[in-house]
Amino acid sequence: MTPFESNIFFYILFVSLIPAILLGIFEKRIKYYGTLLSIFMIALFIGSNKFQLLSFLCFYAWEVLLIKSYLIIRNKTNKASLMRLFILLSIFPLCIVKFSHFFTTSTVGFIGISYITFRIVQIIIETHDGLIKKINLIDLTYFILFFPSVSSGPIDRSRRFEDDINKVLKRREYFDYMGTGIFKIFQGIAYKFIFSSLIYNHWLIKISTSFTISSILQYMYAYSLYLFFDFAGYSCIAIGTGYFLGVKLPENFNLPFLSKSMKEFWDRWHMSLSFWFRDFVYTRFVMTSMKHKWFKSRYTSSYLGFMITMLVMGIWHGTYLYYIIYGLYEGFLLVATDYYQRKNKFYKAHKKEKWFQALSIFVTFNLACFGLLLFSGRLTIYFKI
């Protein structure tokens, strides 16, 4: 069963949240019920596929073993090389899934493996940094399996998550959570099942596959809007569900199509993902390269960091060529944006004027939509990418 898609899923969801609501109202801790509910929901998502169930159980055991083992090792040494080794070991199952299409046409992996891997890597890195000094197995399991965001995010951080689940909310505070949760769920339903469905059924699927400027532009805009409402809708429902369980998941979208630059766009689009890559890929690469003086200029470190970060993000989505091109395109735009904003006198002179800001929004919107066109794989129809 796919999360947040069918009527039967929402029925199961609403019924299963009743005990959580009662626990919240009576000022009891929800995390133990939430852990059991997440295990149940993961089993529901996997369904009757025994191979995927076995894959999931092996994956869970492997990742917990890595986390616990690294915590023991970290208490004895803080070598960065060991941290990197454990990261490689933790992402190895995901790599098998991402590259499996080169070797087999059968389904490999299970729902949520990408986002769960993000959670594991964050724990290992922050354990190395000394930010995580102890790990509770129940809290770890709940964080790894937290079902509202297991399929498509938002990507939470373990320390923030643990603060939420171990806090007992006052009744009034829990009522506020419920109110926010209801609003977010209905917002998500409107986005996903009304706006995205209208765009998909009455525009996107009716666009001709002919190689014309009109059809390509129509698909570019239709797909970009469809993807936003579908994905933002899912995120809102996931966030709303989290509130009923006493967890404040991070926001994922903040009016991204009103951004004035591509740097701002990535501060507004799939925010939990872009912030994760910023913190654990870009920043660490730049700091390491500057510490070891790999390059003469810090801007070289930054620009190469942009390219590496977005390329990794593209490959994370998939190993098909159009995802790689998408990542390189986004990296190039970030480099060009930074250089333009630092060097261009016209930009510095007019950046606060309303006409210039409106023009910047228009240009950024089109650059972002073209990136999503690359991401969609639509151009493979014409260029066999």
Short mmCIF file of C-alpha atoms in Angstrom, two decimals:
data_model
loop_
_atom_site.label_atom_id
_atom_site.label_comp_id
_atom_site.label_asym_id
_atom_site.label_seq_id
_atom_site.Cartn_x
_atom_site.Cartn_y
_atom_site.Cartn_z
CA MET A 1 0.00 0.00 0.00
CA THR A 2 1.28 3.46 -0.91
CA PRO A 3 1.11 6.04 1.91
CA PHE A 4 -1.36 8.93 1.58
CA GLU A 5 -2.80 7.73 -1.73
CA SER A 6 -5.99 5.67 -1.30
CA ASN A 7 -9.22 6.06 0.65
CA ILE A 8 -8.56 2.83 2.54
CA PHE A 9 -5.19 4.14 3.70
CA PHE A 10 -6.74 7.33 5.09
CA TYR A 11 -9.40 5.27 6.84
CA ILE A 12 -6.73 3.09 8.48
CA LEU A 13 -4.70 6.21 9.31
CA PHE A 14 -7.54 8.07 11.01
CA VAL A 15 -8.62 5.01 13.02
CA SER A 16 -5.04 4.28 14.08
CA LEU A 17 -4.54 7.88 15.26
CA ILE A 18 -7.41 7.65 17.78
CA PRO A 19 -5.26 6.01 20.52
CA ALA A 20 -2.56 8.64 19.92
CA ILE A 21 -5.15 11.40 20.31
CA LEU A 22 -6.42 9.88 23.56
CA LEU A 23 -2.87 9.60 24.89
CA GLY A 24 -2.23 13.22 23.98
CA ILE A 25 -5.43 14.48 25.55
CA PHE A 26 -4.70 12.62 28.79
CA GLU A 27 -1.14 13.99 28.79
CA LYS A 28 0.55 10.64 28.28
CA ARG A 29 3.68 9.92 26.26
CA ILE A 30 2.80 8.85 22.70
CA LYS A 31 6.16 7.48 21.55
CA TYR A 32 5.61 3.82 22.52
CA TYR A 33 2.31 3.64 20.68
CA GLY A 34 3.83 5.65 17.84
CA THR A 35 6.68 3.14 17.51
CA LEU A 36 4.25 0.21 17.30
CA LEU A 37 2.09 2.13 14.84
CA SER A 38 5.08 2.89 12.64
CA ILE A 39 6.08 -0.80 12.59
CA PHE A 40 2.49 -1.71 11.64
CA MET A 41 2.38 0.93 8.90
CA ILE A 42 5.72 -0.13 7.43
CA ALA A 43 4.42 -3.70 7.27
CA LEU A 44 1.27 -2.37 5.58
CA PHE A 45 3.36 -0.44 3.01
CA ILE A 46 5.43 -3.52 2.21
CA GLY A 47 2.36 -5.74 2.01
CA SER A 48 2.62 -9.43 1.14
CA ASN A 49 5.93 -9.16 -0.71
CA LYS A 50 8.09 -11.54 1.34
CA PHE A 51 11.30 -10.54 -0.46
CA GLN A 52 10.81 -6.86 0.38
CA LEU A 53 9.92 -7.72 3.97
CA LEU A 54 13.11 -9.79 4.33
CA SER A 55 15.10 -6.98 2.66
CA PHE A 56 13.67 -4.47 5.09
CA LEU A 57 14.41 -6.58 8.18
CA CYS A 58 17.99 -7.21 7.03
CA PHE A 59 18.41 -3.51 6.24
CA TYR A 60 17.10 -2.46 9.66
CA ALA A 61 19.36 -4.93 11.50
CA TRP A 62 22.38 -3.89 9.40
CA GLU A 63 21.88 -0.17 10.01
CA VAL A 64 21.26 -0.53 13.75
CA LEU A 65 24.38 -2.69 14.02
CA LEU A 66 26.41 -0.04 12.21
CA ILE A 67 25.10 2.79 14.40
CA LYS A 68 25.67 0.92 17.66
CA SER A 69 29.12 -0.28 16.54
CA TYR A 70 30.22 3.16 15.47
CA LEU A 71 29.08 4.67 18.77
CA ILE A 72 31.37 2.22 20.60
CA ILE A 73 34.26 2.97 18.24
CA ARG A 74 33.71 6.73 18.50
CA ASN A 75 34.19 6.55 22.26
CA LYS A 76 37.71 5.30 21.56
CA THR A 77 38.72 7.28 18.47
CA ASN A 78 37.36 10.08 16.32
CA LYS A 79 39.19 9.30 13.08
CA ALA A 80 37.33 10.80 10.15
CA SER A 81 38.38 7.87 7.96
CA LEU A 82 36.40 5.47 10.15
CA MET A 83 33.37 7.74 10.02
CA ARG A 84 33.56 7.76 6.21
CA LEU A 85 33.89 3.97 6.16
CA PHE A 86 30.73 3.57 8.24
CA ILE A 87 28.88 6.04 6.00
CA LEU A 88 29.87 3.99 2.95
CA LEU A 89 28.68 0.83 4.68
CA SER A 90 25.39 2.50 5.62
CA ILE A 91 24.65 3.68 2.08
CA PHE A 92 25.74 0.38 0.47
CA PRO A 93 22.17 -1.08 0.47
CA LEU A 94 20.85 2.11 -1.15
CA CYS A 95 23.58 1.93 -3.80
CA ILE A 96 22.51 -1.62 -4.61
CA VAL A 97 18.94 -0.38 -5.12
CA LYS A 98 19.93 2.67 -7.17
CA PHE A 99 22.22 0.72 -9.50
CA SER A 100 20.12 -2.45 -9.68
CA HIS A 101 18.41 -1.39 -12.91
CA PHE A 102 21.71 -2.02 -14.72
CA PHE A 103 21.57 -5.70 -13.76
CA THR A 104 17.93 -6.73 -13.33
CA THR A 105 14.41 -5.69 -14.26
CA SER A 106 12.90 -7.02 -11.02
CA THR A 107 11.97 -4.87 -8.04
CA VAL A 108 14.83 -4.42 -5.60
CA GLY A 109 14.55 -2.62 -2.29
CA PHE A 110 11.53 -1.40 -0.38
CA ILE A 111 9.58 1.77 0.25
CA GLY A 112 11.45 4.40 2.24
CA ILE A 113 15.00 3.12 1.84
CA SER A 114 16.26 6.47 0.52
CA TYR A 115 14.88 8.61 3.31
CA ILE A 116 15.77 6.09 6.01
CA THR A 117 19.36 6.10 4.72
CA PHE A 118 19.46 9.90 5.13
CA ARG A 119 18.50 9.44 8.77
CA ILE A 120 21.20 6.83 9.33
CA VAL A 121 23.95 8.94 7.74
CA GLN A 122 22.98 11.95 9.84
CA ILE A 123 23.26 9.90 13.03
CA ILE A 124 26.70 8.56 12.10
CA ILE A 125 28.04 12.02 11.20
CA GLU A 126 26.69 13.66 14.34
CA THR A 127 28.03 10.78 16.43
CA HIS A 128 31.45 11.51 14.94
CA ASP A 129 31.00 15.21 15.74
CA GLY A 130 30.29 14.36 19.38
CA LEU A 131 26.73 15.67 19.20
CA ILE A 132 25.26 12.21 19.80
CA LYS A 133 26.77 10.41 22.79
CA LYS A 134 24.15 7.76 23.55
CA ILE A 135 21.49 5.95 21.55
CA ASN A 136 18.27 4.48 22.88
CA LEU A 137 17.11 1.53 20.75
CA ILE A 138 13.40 2.40 20.98
CA ASP A 139 14.02 6.06 20.10
CA LEU A 140 16.32 5.00 17.27
CA THR A 141 13.78 2.54 15.89
CA TYR A 142 11.00 5.10 16.07
CA PHE A 143 13.15 7.69 14.29
CA ILE A 144 14.20 5.29 11.55
CA LEU A 145 10.68 3.96 10.96
CA PHE A 146 8.58 7.08 11.61
CA PHE A 147 5.94 6.29 9.02
CA PRO A 148 4.46 9.69 8.02
CA SER A 149 7.75 10.77 6.43
CA VAL A 150 9.30 7.40 5.56
CA SER A 151 8.32 7.46 1.88
CA SER A 152 9.05 11.01 0.72
CA GLY A 153 10.11 13.07 3.71
CA PRO A 154 10.36 15.66 5.15
CA ILE A 155 13.81 14.64 6.40
CA ASP A 156 14.01 15.13 10.15
CA ARG A 157 17.06 15.20 12.43
CA SER A 158 17.36 12.62 15.21
CA ARG A 159 18.15 14.94 18.12
CA ARG A 160 15.23 17.23 17.34
CA PHE A 161 12.95 14.20 16.84
CA GLU A 162 13.96 12.67 20.16
CA ASP A 163 13.25 15.91 21.98
CA ASP A 164 9.71 15.83 20.59
CA ILE A 165 8.89 12.20 21.33
CA ASN A 166 10.25 12.34 24.89
CA LYS A 167 8.32 15.47 25.77
CA VAL A 168 4.93 15.06 27.44
CA LEU A 169 2.62 17.74 26.08
CA LYS A 170 0.10 19.55 28.23
CA ARG A 171 -3.51 19.06 27.14
CA ARG A 172 -3.84 22.61 25.85
CA GLU A 173 -0.61 22.30 23.91
CA TYR A 174 -1.71 19.01 22.38
CA PHE A 175 -4.99 20.60 21.28
CA ASP A 176 -2.91 23.25 19.50
CA TYR A 177 -0.95 20.45 17.83
CA MET A 178 -4.20 18.84 16.73
CA GLY A 179 -5.46 22.11 15.28
CA THR A 180 -2.26 22.59 13.28
CA GLY A 181 -2.35 18.93 12.23
CA ILE A 182 -5.91 19.18 10.93
CA PHE A 183 -5.04 22.33 8.97
CA LYS A 184 -1.92 20.77 7.43
CA ILE A 185 -3.74 17.57 6.47
CA PHE A 186 -6.58 19.44 4.75
CA GLN A 187 -4.08 21.75 3.05
CA GLY A 188 -2.23 18.68 1.81
CA ILE A 189 -5.42 17.04 0.59
CA ALA A 190 -6.32 20.19 -1.36
CA TYR A 191 -2.86 20.38 -2.91
CA LYS A 192 -2.52 16.68 -3.75
CA PHE A 193 -6.04 15.57 -4.61
CA ILE A 194 -7.50 18.75 -6.07
CA PHE A 195 -4.84 21.04 -7.55
CA SER A 196 -2.34 18.40 -8.67
CA SER A 197 -5.13 16.13 -9.96
CA LEU A 198 -6.68 18.96 -11.98
CA ILE A 199 -3.32 19.85 -13.50
CA TYR A 200 -2.55 16.22 -14.28
CA ASN A 201 -5.93 15.21 -15.72
CA HIS A 202 -6.83 18.39 -17.58
CA TRP A 203 -3.43 19.60 -18.73
CA LEU A 204 -0.40 17.37 -18.27
CA ILE A 205 -1.62 14.13 -19.84
CA LYS A 206 -3.22 16.00 -22.73
CA ILE A 207 0.01 17.61 -23.93
CA SER A 208 1.27 16.30 -27.23
CA THR A 209 4.56 14.39 -27.33
CA SER A 210 5.47 16.12 -30.59
CA PHE A 211 8.83 17.90 -30.64
CA THR A 212 7.59 21.50 -30.75
CA ILE A 213 8.39 24.53 -28.62
CA SER A 214 4.74 24.78 -27.60
CA SER A 215 4.45 21.18 -26.37
CA ILE A 216 7.80 21.29 -24.55
CA LEU A 217 6.98 24.57 -22.79
CA GLN A 218 3.50 23.35 -21.87
CA TYR A 219 4.92 20.17 -20.41
CA MET A 220 7.63 22.09 -18.56
CA TYR A 221 5.14 24.36 -16.78
CA ALA A 222 2.45 21.71 -16.28
CA TYR A 223 4.88 19.17 -14.83
CA SER A 224 6.52 21.75 -12.54
CA LEU A 225 3.17 22.84 -11.09
CA TYR A 226 1.91 19.27 -10.86
CA LEU A 227 5.07 18.12 -9.05
CA PHE A 228 4.91 21.03 -6.62
CA PHE A 229 1.27 20.48 -5.61
CA ASP A 230 1.66 16.70 -5.47
CA PHE A 231 4.86 16.73 -3.44
CA ALA A 232 3.95 19.71 -1.25
CA GLY A 233 0.58 18.06 -0.65
CA TYR A 234 2.21 14.84 0.48
CA SER A 235 4.57 16.81 2.75
CA CYS A 236 1.69 18.73 4.34
CA ILE A 237 -0.23 15.52 5.09
CA ALA A 238 2.91 13.92 6.55
CA ILE A 239 3.58 16.99 8.71
CA GLY A 240 -0.05 17.11 9.83
CA THR A 241 0.02 13.43 10.79
CA GLY A 242 3.21 14.04 12.73
CA TYR A 243 1.49 16.67 14.84
CA PHE A 244 -1.09 14.10 16.01
CA LEU A 245 1.83 11.97 17.18
CA GLY A 246 3.42 14.91 18.99
CA VAL A 247 6.17 15.39 16.39
CA LYS A 248 6.85 18.68 14.60
CA LEU A 249 8.32 17.59 11.28
CA PRO A 250 10.22 20.35 9.44
CA GLU A 251 8.46 22.28 6.69
CA ASN A 252 9.36 21.23 3.17
CA PHE A 253 8.10 24.01 0.87
CA ASN A 254 7.84 27.77 1.26
CA LEU A 255 6.42 29.36 -1.92
CA PRO A 256 9.43 28.23 -4.01
CA PHE A 257 8.15 29.72 -7.27
CA LEU A 258 8.39 33.21 -5.76
CA SER A 259 12.16 32.90 -5.32
CA LYS A 260 14.37 35.68 -6.70
CA SER A 261 17.38 33.44 -7.37
CA MET A 262 18.23 29.77 -7.62
CA LYS A 263 20.03 29.94 -4.28
CA GLU A 264 16.81 31.19 -2.73
CA PHE A 265 14.83 28.55 -4.64
CA TRP A 266 16.78 25.80 -2.90
CA ASP A 267 16.05 27.48 0.44
CA ARG A 268 12.34 27.11 -0.38
CA TRP A 269 12.04 23.89 -2.43
CA HIS A 270 12.20 20.49 -0.66
CA MET A 271 13.83 22.40 2.16
CA SER A 272 14.57 19.44 4.42
CA LEU A 273 16.45 17.72 1.58
CA SER A 274 18.39 20.80 0.45
CA PHE A 275 19.32 21.69 4.05
CA TRP A 276 20.47 18.10 4.64
CA PHE A 277 22.75 18.26 1.59
CA ARG A 278 23.94 21.72 2.61
CA ASP A 279 24.89 20.57 6.11
CA PHE A 280 26.31 17.12 5.41
CA VAL A 281 27.76 17.38 1.89
CA TYR A 282 28.39 21.00 0.80
CA THR A 283 29.56 22.50 4.10
CA ARG A 284 31.75 19.54 5.00
CA PHE A 285 33.40 19.48 1.60
CA VAL A 286 34.12 23.22 1.70
CA MET A 287 35.44 23.14 5.26
CA THR A 288 37.66 20.10 4.56
CA SER A 289 39.03 21.58 1.32
CA MET A 290 39.82 24.87 3.05
CA LYS A 291 41.38 23.14 6.06
CA HIS A 292 43.72 21.13 3.86
CA LYS A 293 44.22 24.01 1.39
CA TRP A 294 43.20 22.03 -1.67
CA PHE A 295 42.50 25.22 -3.61
CA LYS A 296 43.93 28.73 -3.58
CA SER A 297 40.52 30.42 -3.48
CA ARG A 298 37.65 29.70 -1.12
CA TYR A 299 35.31 30.43 -4.02
CA THR A 300 36.80 27.50 -5.91
CA SER A 301 35.99 25.30 -2.91
CA SER A 302 32.48 26.71 -2.76
CA TYR A 303 31.78 26.33 -6.47
CA LEU A 304 33.12 22.80 -6.63
CA GLY A 305 31.08 22.11 -3.50
CA PHE A 306 27.93 23.29 -5.31
CA MET A 307 28.65 21.01 -8.26
CA ILE A 308 29.44 17.95 -6.12
CA THR A 309 26.43 18.50 -3.86
CA MET A 310 23.91 18.84 -6.68
CA LEU A 311 25.46 15.99 -8.65
CA VAL A 312 25.12 13.73 -5.60
CA MET A 313 21.54 14.92 -5.20
CA GLY A 314 20.83 14.06 -8.83
CA ILE A 315 22.34 10.58 -8.48
CA TRP A 316 20.39 10.07 -5.26
CA HIS A 317 17.17 10.51 -7.24
CA GLY A 318 18.36 7.88 -9.70
CA THR A 319 21.31 6.75 -11.77
CA TYR A 320 19.71 7.45 -15.13
CA LEU A 321 21.57 10.00 -17.24
CA TYR A 322 18.84 12.64 -17.07
CA TYR A 323 19.09 12.74 -13.26
CA ILE A 324 22.83 13.28 -13.54
CA ILE A 325 22.29 16.06 -16.10
CA TYR A 326 19.68 17.58 -13.78
CA GLY A 327 22.17 17.61 -10.89
CA LEU A 328 24.90 19.20 -13.00
CA TYR A 329 22.44 21.81 -14.29
CA GLU A 330 21.37 22.77 -10.77
CA GLY A 331 24.99 22.93 -9.62
CA PHE A 332 25.92 25.19 -12.54
CA LEU A 333 23.00 27.51 -11.74
CA LEU A 334 24.13 27.85 -8.12
CA VAL A 335 27.68 28.65 -9.22
CA ALA A 336 26.43 31.17 -11.81
CA THR A 337 24.07 32.77 -9.30
CA ASP A 338 26.78 33.24 -6.68
CA TYR A 339 29.24 34.66 -9.21
CA TYR A 340 26.61 37.00 -10.68
CA GLN A 341 25.52 38.32 -7.30
CA ARG A 342 29.11 38.91 -6.20
CA LYS A 343 30.46 40.48 -9.39
CA ASN A 344 27.63 42.17 -11.27
CA LYS A 345 27.35 45.90 -10.54
CA PHE A 346 23.95 46.16 -12.21
CA TYR A 347 22.57 43.54 -9.85
CA LYS A 348 24.00 45.29 -6.79
CA ALA A 349 22.57 48.63 -7.91
CA HIS A 350 19.02 47.41 -8.61
CA LYS A 351 18.47 44.28 -6.49
CA LYS A 352 16.15 46.08 -4.05
CA GLU A 353 13.96 47.70 -6.71
CA LYS A 354 10.53 46.14 -7.22
CA TRP A 355 10.76 45.87 -11.01
CA PHE A 356 14.09 44.06 -10.72
CA GLN A 357 12.73 41.70 -8.07
CA ALA A 358 9.72 40.90 -10.27
CA LEU A 359 12.04 40.21 -13.21
CA SER A 360 14.23 38.03 -10.97
CA ILE A 361 11.20 35.97 -9.91
CA PHE A 362 10.20 35.46 -13.55
CA VAL A 363 13.70 34.39 -14.61
CA THR A 364 14.17 32.11 -11.60
CA PHE A 365 10.77 30.50 -12.14
CA ASN A 366 11.68 29.58 -15.70
CA LEU A 367 15.15 28.33 -14.76
CA ALA A 368 13.63 26.17 -12.02
CA CYS A 369 10.94 24.82 -14.34
CA PHE A 370 13.52 23.89 -16.98
CA GLY A 371 15.43 22.01 -14.31
CA LEU A 372 12.26 20.10 -13.41
CA LEU A 373 11.75 19.38 -17.11
CA LEU A 374 15.19 17.73 -17.13
CA PHE A 375 14.26 15.91 -13.92
CA SER A 376 11.03 14.57 -15.43
CA GLY A 377 12.87 12.59 -18.08
CA ARG A 378 10.51 13.96 -20.74
CA LEU A 379 13.40 14.93 -22.99
CA THR A 380 14.36 11.27 -23.27
CA ILE A 381 11.49 11.02 -25.76
CA TYR A 382 13.37 13.29 -28.12
CA PHE A 383 17.05 12.87 -27.30
CA LYS A 384 17.20 9.33 -25.85
CA ILE A 385 18.97 10.57 -22.71
#
